[in-house]
Amino acid sequence: FFADMEGGSWQTYIDANLVGSGQVQHAAIVKLADSSLCAISADFGLTPEEVEKIVTHVKAGASPEAVSDGLTVAGIEYEVQKVERDVMFGRSRALNGLSIAQSKQCLVLCIGPADMPAEGGYMVCEGLRDYLLCIGF
């Protein structure tokens, strides 16, 4: 499936649907199978180690460690505030919102701007995840 979506198509989801919404400052789409990036927004300093840790926590069902220790995303610590079946929400000290939504084959990771309500970013992140589920991802 991913071979059909690599390159421009995945990047379009980031640029048009996530960052282009105005509700998301930074975003990435990550393959669950191998923690590789399908696409990432410009200037998002997400490291491979951070991606691996996030994927590990998600595969473990958002482990208690993720909730108690938080997550580091692009060098910024986020307190995980809510964990649902396939979604995690968090906040940084600067009040940026973090949302991570899991589809069958990938994660949609979004960081919202500090000057906007986090709910908008959450909804955009979950919306793309829902679309990916509908098309088999």
Short mmCIF file of N, CA and C in Angstrom, two decimals:
data_model
loop_
_atom_site.label_atom_id
_atom_site.label_comp_id
_atom_site.label_asym_id
_atom_site.label_seq_id
_atom_site.Cartn_x
_atom_site.Cartn_y
_atom_site.Cartn_z
N PHE A 1 0.81 -1.20 0.00
CA PHE A 1 0.00 0.00 0.00
C PHE A 1 0.85 1.26 0.00
N PHE A 2 1.87 1.29 0.86
CA PHE A 2 2.63 2.52 1.01
C PHE A 2 3.38 2.89 -0.25
N ALA A 3 3.77 1.91 -1.04
CA ALA A 3 4.48 2.23 -2.28
C ALA A 3 3.62 3.12 -3.17
N ASP A 4 2.32 2.93 -3.13
CA ASP A 4 1.42 3.75 -3.95
C ASP A 4 1.27 5.16 -3.40
N MET A 5 1.62 5.36 -2.14
CA MET A 5 1.36 6.64 -1.49
C MET A 5 2.62 7.45 -1.22
N GLU A 6 3.80 6.90 -1.46
CA GLU A 6 5.03 7.59 -1.10
C GLU A 6 5.24 8.82 -1.97
N GLY A 7 6.12 9.67 -1.46
CA GLY A 7 6.47 10.87 -2.21
C GLY A 7 5.42 11.94 -2.07
N GLY A 8 5.01 12.49 -3.20
CA GLY A 8 4.11 13.64 -3.22
C GLY A 8 2.80 13.43 -2.51
N SER A 9 2.18 12.26 -2.63
CA SER A 9 0.87 12.06 -2.02
C SER A 9 0.91 12.16 -0.51
N TRP A 10 1.85 11.48 0.13
CA TRP A 10 1.95 11.57 1.59
C TRP A 10 2.26 13.00 2.00
N GLN A 11 3.17 13.64 1.28
CA GLN A 11 3.55 15.01 1.63
C GLN A 11 2.37 15.97 1.46
N THR A 12 1.52 15.70 0.49
CA THR A 12 0.33 16.53 0.30
C THR A 12 -0.60 16.45 1.51
N TYR A 13 -0.73 15.26 2.11
CA TYR A 13 -1.53 15.14 3.33
C TYR A 13 -0.99 16.07 4.42
N ILE A 14 0.33 16.10 4.56
CA ILE A 14 0.95 16.97 5.56
C ILE A 14 0.70 18.43 5.22
N ASP A 15 1.10 18.82 4.00
CA ASP A 15 1.08 20.23 3.61
C ASP A 15 -0.32 20.80 3.46
N ALA A 16 -1.22 20.06 2.84
CA ALA A 16 -2.56 20.59 2.56
C ALA A 16 -3.56 20.30 3.68
N ASN A 17 -3.60 19.06 4.14
CA ASN A 17 -4.64 18.66 5.09
C ASN A 17 -4.30 18.99 6.54
N LEU A 18 -3.05 18.87 6.92
CA LEU A 18 -2.69 19.09 8.32
C LEU A 18 -2.19 20.52 8.55
N VAL A 19 -0.98 20.82 8.09
CA VAL A 19 -0.43 22.17 8.27
C VAL A 19 -1.29 23.20 7.53
N GLY A 20 -1.77 22.84 6.36
CA GLY A 20 -2.61 23.74 5.58
C GLY A 20 -3.93 24.09 6.23
N SER A 21 -4.34 23.32 7.23
CA SER A 21 -5.59 23.61 7.94
C SER A 21 -5.48 24.85 8.83
N GLY A 22 -4.25 25.23 9.15
CA GLY A 22 -4.05 26.33 10.08
C GLY A 22 -4.16 25.92 11.53
N GLN A 23 -4.57 24.69 11.79
CA GLN A 23 -4.72 24.17 13.16
C GLN A 23 -3.50 23.38 13.63
N VAL A 24 -2.59 23.09 12.70
CA VAL A 24 -1.43 22.26 12.97
C VAL A 24 -0.18 23.01 12.53
N GLN A 25 0.81 23.07 13.43
CA GLN A 25 2.06 23.75 13.13
C GLN A 25 3.07 22.79 12.51
N HIS A 26 3.17 21.60 13.06
CA HIS A 26 4.09 20.57 12.58
C HIS A 26 3.35 19.24 12.53
N ALA A 27 3.73 18.39 11.57
CA ALA A 27 3.06 17.09 11.46
C ALA A 27 3.98 16.07 10.80
N ALA A 28 3.69 14.81 11.08
CA ALA A 28 4.41 13.70 10.44
C ALA A 28 3.45 12.53 10.30
N ILE A 29 3.70 11.72 9.29
CA ILE A 29 3.01 10.44 9.12
C ILE A 29 4.08 9.37 9.18
N VAL A 30 3.89 8.40 10.07
CA VAL A 30 4.91 7.40 10.38
C VAL A 30 4.35 6.01 10.12
N LYS A 31 5.13 5.15 9.47
CA LYS A 31 4.74 3.75 9.28
C LYS A 31 4.89 3.00 10.61
N LEU A 32 3.85 2.28 11.01
CA LEU A 32 3.91 1.49 12.23
C LEU A 32 4.86 0.31 12.10
N ALA A 33 4.93 -0.29 10.93
CA ALA A 33 5.71 -1.51 10.73
C ALA A 33 7.20 -1.32 11.04
N ASP A 34 7.76 -0.19 10.62
CA ASP A 34 9.21 0.00 10.78
C ASP A 34 9.60 1.37 11.32
N SER A 35 8.65 2.15 11.77
CA SER A 35 8.89 3.49 12.34
C SER A 35 9.52 4.47 11.37
N SER A 36 9.39 4.22 10.08
CA SER A 36 9.95 5.16 9.10
C SER A 36 8.93 6.24 8.78
N LEU A 37 9.44 7.37 8.32
CA LEU A 37 8.58 8.50 7.99
C LEU A 37 8.05 8.38 6.57
N CYS A 38 6.76 8.56 6.42
CA CYS A 38 6.15 8.66 5.08
C CYS A 38 6.26 10.09 4.60
N ALA A 39 6.07 11.04 5.52
CA ALA A 39 6.16 12.47 5.20
C ALA A 39 6.29 13.23 6.51
N ILE A 40 6.86 14.44 6.41
CA ILE A 40 7.06 15.29 7.58
C ILE A 40 7.01 16.74 7.14
N SER A 41 6.50 17.60 7.99
CA SER A 41 6.44 19.02 7.65
C SER A 41 7.83 19.65 7.74
N ALA A 42 7.99 20.73 7.01
CA ALA A 42 9.27 21.45 7.00
C ALA A 42 9.60 21.95 8.41
N ASP A 43 10.86 21.90 8.75
CA ASP A 43 11.36 22.42 10.03
C ASP A 43 10.81 21.71 11.26
N PHE A 44 10.36 20.48 11.11
CA PHE A 44 9.91 19.68 12.26
C PHE A 44 11.09 18.83 12.67
N GLY A 45 11.67 19.10 13.83
CA GLY A 45 12.90 18.44 14.27
C GLY A 45 12.70 17.10 14.95
N LEU A 46 11.77 16.32 14.48
CA LEU A 46 11.49 14.99 15.03
C LEU A 46 12.66 14.06 14.74
N THR A 47 13.19 13.40 15.77
CA THR A 47 14.34 12.52 15.58
C THR A 47 13.90 11.06 15.41
N PRO A 48 14.74 10.23 14.79
CA PRO A 48 14.40 8.81 14.66
C PRO A 48 14.19 8.13 16.01
N GLU A 49 14.96 8.53 17.02
CA GLU A 49 14.80 7.95 18.36
C GLU A 49 13.44 8.31 18.96
N GLU A 50 13.02 9.54 18.76
CA GLU A 50 11.70 9.96 19.26
C GLU A 50 10.59 9.19 18.56
N VAL A 51 10.72 9.04 17.25
CA VAL A 51 9.72 8.30 16.48
C VAL A 51 9.63 6.86 16.98
N GLU A 52 10.76 6.23 17.16
CA GLU A 52 10.79 4.84 17.63
C GLU A 52 10.11 4.71 18.99
N LYS A 53 10.38 5.64 19.90
CA LYS A 53 9.76 5.58 21.23
C LYS A 53 8.25 5.78 21.14
N ILE A 54 7.81 6.71 20.31
CA ILE A 54 6.37 6.95 20.15
C ILE A 54 5.69 5.71 19.59
N VAL A 55 6.28 5.12 18.54
CA VAL A 55 5.70 3.92 17.94
C VAL A 55 5.66 2.78 18.96
N THR A 56 6.72 2.62 19.73
CA THR A 56 6.75 1.58 20.76
C THR A 56 5.62 1.76 21.76
N HIS A 57 5.41 2.99 22.22
CA HIS A 57 4.33 3.26 23.17
C HIS A 57 2.96 2.99 22.55
N VAL A 58 2.78 3.40 21.32
CA VAL A 58 1.49 3.20 20.66
C VAL A 58 1.22 1.71 20.47
N LYS A 59 2.22 0.97 20.01
CA LYS A 59 2.04 -0.47 19.81
C LYS A 59 1.73 -1.18 21.13
N ALA A 60 2.24 -0.64 22.23
CA ALA A 60 1.98 -1.22 23.55
C ALA A 60 0.64 -0.77 24.12
N GLY A 61 -0.12 -0.05 23.32
CA GLY A 61 -1.42 0.43 23.78
C GLY A 61 -1.30 1.67 24.65
N ALA A 62 -0.37 2.57 24.29
CA ALA A 62 -0.12 3.78 25.09
C ALA A 62 0.19 3.36 26.52
N SER A 63 1.34 2.79 26.71
CA SER A 63 1.75 2.21 27.98
C SER A 63 1.69 3.21 29.13
N PRO A 64 1.58 2.70 30.35
CA PRO A 64 1.60 3.58 31.51
C PRO A 64 2.85 4.46 31.57
N GLU A 65 3.98 3.94 31.08
CA GLU A 65 5.21 4.73 31.06
C GLU A 65 5.04 5.98 30.21
N ALA A 66 4.39 5.85 29.06
CA ALA A 66 4.18 7.02 28.20
C ALA A 66 3.35 8.07 28.91
N VAL A 67 2.36 7.62 29.62
CA VAL A 67 1.48 8.55 30.31
C VAL A 67 2.20 9.21 31.48
N SER A 68 2.94 8.44 32.26
CA SER A 68 3.59 9.00 33.45
C SER A 68 4.84 9.79 33.12
N ASP A 69 5.62 9.36 32.15
CA ASP A 69 6.87 10.03 31.82
C ASP A 69 6.71 11.05 30.71
N GLY A 70 5.59 11.05 30.03
CA GLY A 70 5.40 11.96 28.91
C GLY A 70 6.13 11.47 27.68
N LEU A 71 6.15 12.30 26.67
CA LEU A 71 6.84 11.98 25.42
C LEU A 71 7.66 13.18 24.98
N THR A 72 8.79 12.91 24.36
CA THR A 72 9.60 13.98 23.77
C THR A 72 9.37 13.96 22.28
N VAL A 73 8.99 15.12 21.74
CA VAL A 73 8.73 15.27 20.32
C VAL A 73 9.47 16.50 19.84
N ALA A 74 10.42 16.31 18.93
CA ALA A 74 11.25 17.40 18.40
C ALA A 74 11.95 18.15 19.53
N GLY A 75 12.41 17.39 20.53
CA GLY A 75 13.16 17.96 21.64
C GLY A 75 12.31 18.63 22.71
N ILE A 76 11.00 18.62 22.56
CA ILE A 76 10.10 19.26 23.52
C ILE A 76 9.34 18.19 24.28
N GLU A 77 9.30 18.34 25.61
CA GLU A 77 8.59 17.39 26.45
C GLU A 77 7.10 17.69 26.44
N TYR A 78 6.31 16.63 26.28
CA TYR A 78 4.85 16.74 26.31
C TYR A 78 4.32 15.85 27.42
N GLU A 79 3.43 16.41 28.22
CA GLU A 79 2.71 15.62 29.21
C GLU A 79 1.53 14.98 28.50
N VAL A 80 1.44 13.67 28.58
CA VAL A 80 0.32 12.96 27.97
C VAL A 80 -0.87 13.13 28.90
N GLN A 81 -1.91 13.81 28.41
CA GLN A 81 -3.05 14.14 29.25
C GLN A 81 -4.22 13.18 29.08
N LYS A 82 -4.31 12.57 27.92
CA LYS A 82 -5.45 11.70 27.66
C LYS A 82 -5.02 10.60 26.71
N VAL A 83 -5.43 9.39 27.01
CA VAL A 83 -5.17 8.25 26.15
C VAL A 83 -6.49 7.56 25.89
N GLU A 84 -6.82 7.41 24.62
CA GLU A 84 -8.02 6.68 24.23
C GLU A 84 -7.58 5.47 23.42
N ARG A 85 -8.51 4.74 22.89
CA ARG A 85 -8.24 3.49 22.19
C ARG A 85 -7.09 3.60 21.18
N ASP A 86 -7.12 4.58 20.32
CA ASP A 86 -6.08 4.71 19.30
C ASP A 86 -5.61 6.15 19.12
N VAL A 87 -5.73 6.93 20.21
CA VAL A 87 -5.34 8.34 20.16
C VAL A 87 -4.70 8.74 21.49
N MET A 88 -3.64 9.56 21.41
CA MET A 88 -3.03 10.17 22.59
C MET A 88 -3.04 11.68 22.41
N PHE A 89 -3.31 12.40 23.49
CA PHE A 89 -3.28 13.85 23.48
C PHE A 89 -2.35 14.33 24.58
N GLY A 90 -1.63 15.42 24.30
CA GLY A 90 -0.74 15.97 25.31
C GLY A 90 -0.54 17.46 25.13
N ARG A 91 0.21 18.06 26.09
CA ARG A 91 0.52 19.48 26.05
C ARG A 91 1.97 19.67 26.48
N SER A 92 2.60 20.68 25.89
CA SER A 92 3.93 21.07 26.33
C SER A 92 3.80 22.21 27.33
N ARG A 93 4.90 22.57 27.97
CA ARG A 93 4.86 23.71 28.90
C ARG A 93 4.53 25.01 28.17
N ALA A 94 4.88 25.07 26.90
CA ALA A 94 4.56 26.26 26.09
C ALA A 94 3.12 26.22 25.59
N LEU A 95 2.38 25.18 25.99
CA LEU A 95 0.97 24.99 25.67
C LEU A 95 0.70 24.56 24.23
N ASN A 96 1.71 24.04 23.56
CA ASN A 96 1.45 23.43 22.26
C ASN A 96 0.72 22.12 22.49
N GLY A 97 -0.28 21.85 21.64
CA GLY A 97 -1.02 20.60 21.74
C GLY A 97 -0.36 19.50 20.92
N LEU A 98 -0.34 18.30 21.44
CA LEU A 98 0.18 17.12 20.75
C LEU A 98 -0.96 16.15 20.54
N SER A 99 -1.11 15.66 19.33
CA SER A 99 -2.08 14.59 19.08
C SER A 99 -1.42 13.53 18.21
N ILE A 100 -1.66 12.29 18.58
CA ILE A 100 -1.13 11.14 17.85
C ILE A 100 -2.30 10.20 17.62
N ALA A 101 -2.61 9.96 16.36
CA ALA A 101 -3.75 9.10 16.02
C ALA A 101 -3.25 7.91 15.20
N GLN A 102 -3.68 6.72 15.55
CA GLN A 102 -3.24 5.49 14.92
C GLN A 102 -4.27 4.97 13.95
N SER A 103 -3.82 4.68 12.72
CA SER A 103 -4.66 3.95 11.77
C SER A 103 -4.16 2.51 11.75
N LYS A 104 -4.55 1.74 10.76
CA LYS A 104 -4.11 0.34 10.68
C LYS A 104 -2.61 0.23 10.45
N GLN A 105 -2.06 1.11 9.60
CA GLN A 105 -0.67 0.97 9.19
C GLN A 105 0.23 2.14 9.54
N CYS A 106 -0.34 3.22 10.07
CA CYS A 106 0.51 4.38 10.33
C CYS A 106 -0.01 5.21 11.50
N LEU A 107 0.84 6.16 11.90
CA LEU A 107 0.49 7.15 12.91
C LEU A 107 0.44 8.51 12.25
N VAL A 108 -0.52 9.30 12.64
CA VAL A 108 -0.56 10.71 12.25
C VAL A 108 -0.21 11.48 13.51
N LEU A 109 0.87 12.25 13.46
CA LEU A 109 1.37 12.99 14.61
C LEU A 109 1.27 14.47 14.31
N CYS A 110 0.61 15.23 15.16
CA CYS A 110 0.40 16.66 14.93
C CYS A 110 0.76 17.48 16.16
N ILE A 111 1.39 18.62 15.93
CA ILE A 111 1.67 19.60 16.97
C ILE A 111 0.91 20.87 16.60
N GLY A 112 0.08 21.33 17.50
CA GLY A 112 -0.68 22.55 17.25
C GLY A 112 0.04 23.77 17.79
N PRO A 113 -0.22 24.94 17.21
CA PRO A 113 0.40 26.17 17.70
C PRO A 113 -0.08 26.51 19.11
N ALA A 114 0.79 27.12 19.91
CA ALA A 114 0.45 27.45 21.30
C ALA A 114 -0.65 28.49 21.40
N ASP A 115 -0.80 29.31 20.38
CA ASP A 115 -1.78 30.40 20.45
C ASP A 115 -3.17 30.00 19.96
N MET A 116 -3.39 28.70 19.76
CA MET A 116 -4.69 28.23 19.28
C MET A 116 -5.19 27.11 20.20
N PRO A 117 -6.50 26.96 20.32
CA PRO A 117 -7.04 25.85 21.11
C PRO A 117 -6.57 24.51 20.55
N ALA A 118 -6.16 23.62 21.43
CA ALA A 118 -5.63 22.32 21.00
C ALA A 118 -6.67 21.46 20.30
N GLU A 119 -7.93 21.67 20.59
CA GLU A 119 -8.98 20.82 20.03
C GLU A 119 -9.00 20.84 18.51
N GLY A 120 -8.70 22.00 17.90
CA GLY A 120 -8.67 22.09 16.44
C GLY A 120 -7.64 21.16 15.84
N GLY A 121 -6.45 21.13 16.42
CA GLY A 121 -5.40 20.23 15.95
C GLY A 121 -5.77 18.78 16.16
N TYR A 122 -6.40 18.48 17.30
CA TYR A 122 -6.84 17.12 17.57
C TYR A 122 -7.82 16.65 16.50
N MET A 123 -8.77 17.51 16.18
CA MET A 123 -9.80 17.13 15.21
C MET A 123 -9.21 16.92 13.82
N VAL A 124 -8.27 17.76 13.42
CA VAL A 124 -7.63 17.62 12.11
C VAL A 124 -6.82 16.32 12.06
N CYS A 125 -6.09 16.04 13.12
CA CYS A 125 -5.28 14.82 13.20
C CYS A 125 -6.16 13.58 13.11
N GLU A 126 -7.21 13.55 13.90
CA GLU A 126 -8.12 12.40 13.88
C GLU A 126 -8.87 12.31 12.56
N GLY A 127 -9.15 13.44 11.95
CA GLY A 127 -9.84 13.44 10.66
C GLY A 127 -9.02 12.77 9.58
N LEU A 128 -7.71 13.07 9.54
CA LEU A 128 -6.86 12.41 8.54
C LEU A 128 -6.73 10.93 8.86
N ARG A 129 -6.59 10.59 10.13
CA ARG A 129 -6.53 9.17 10.51
C ARG A 129 -7.79 8.44 10.06
N ASP A 130 -8.95 9.05 10.28
CA ASP A 130 -10.21 8.43 9.88
C ASP A 130 -10.26 8.21 8.37
N TYR A 131 -9.77 9.19 7.61
CA TYR A 131 -9.72 9.06 6.16
C TYR A 131 -8.79 7.91 5.76
N LEU A 132 -7.62 7.84 6.39
CA LEU A 132 -6.68 6.76 6.07
C LEU A 132 -7.29 5.39 6.39
N LEU A 133 -8.02 5.29 7.48
CA LEU A 133 -8.71 4.04 7.79
C LEU A 133 -9.72 3.67 6.71
N CYS A 134 -10.44 4.66 6.22
CA CYS A 134 -11.46 4.42 5.18
C CYS A 134 -10.85 3.91 3.88
N ILE A 135 -9.61 4.31 3.59
CA ILE A 135 -8.98 3.86 2.35
C ILE A 135 -8.03 2.68 2.59
N GLY A 136 -8.11 2.08 3.77
CA GLY A 136 -7.38 0.85 4.03
C GLY A 136 -6.02 0.99 4.67
N PHE A 137 -5.68 2.18 5.12
CA PHE A 137 -4.39 2.38 5.78
C PHE A 137 -4.54 2.42 7.28
#
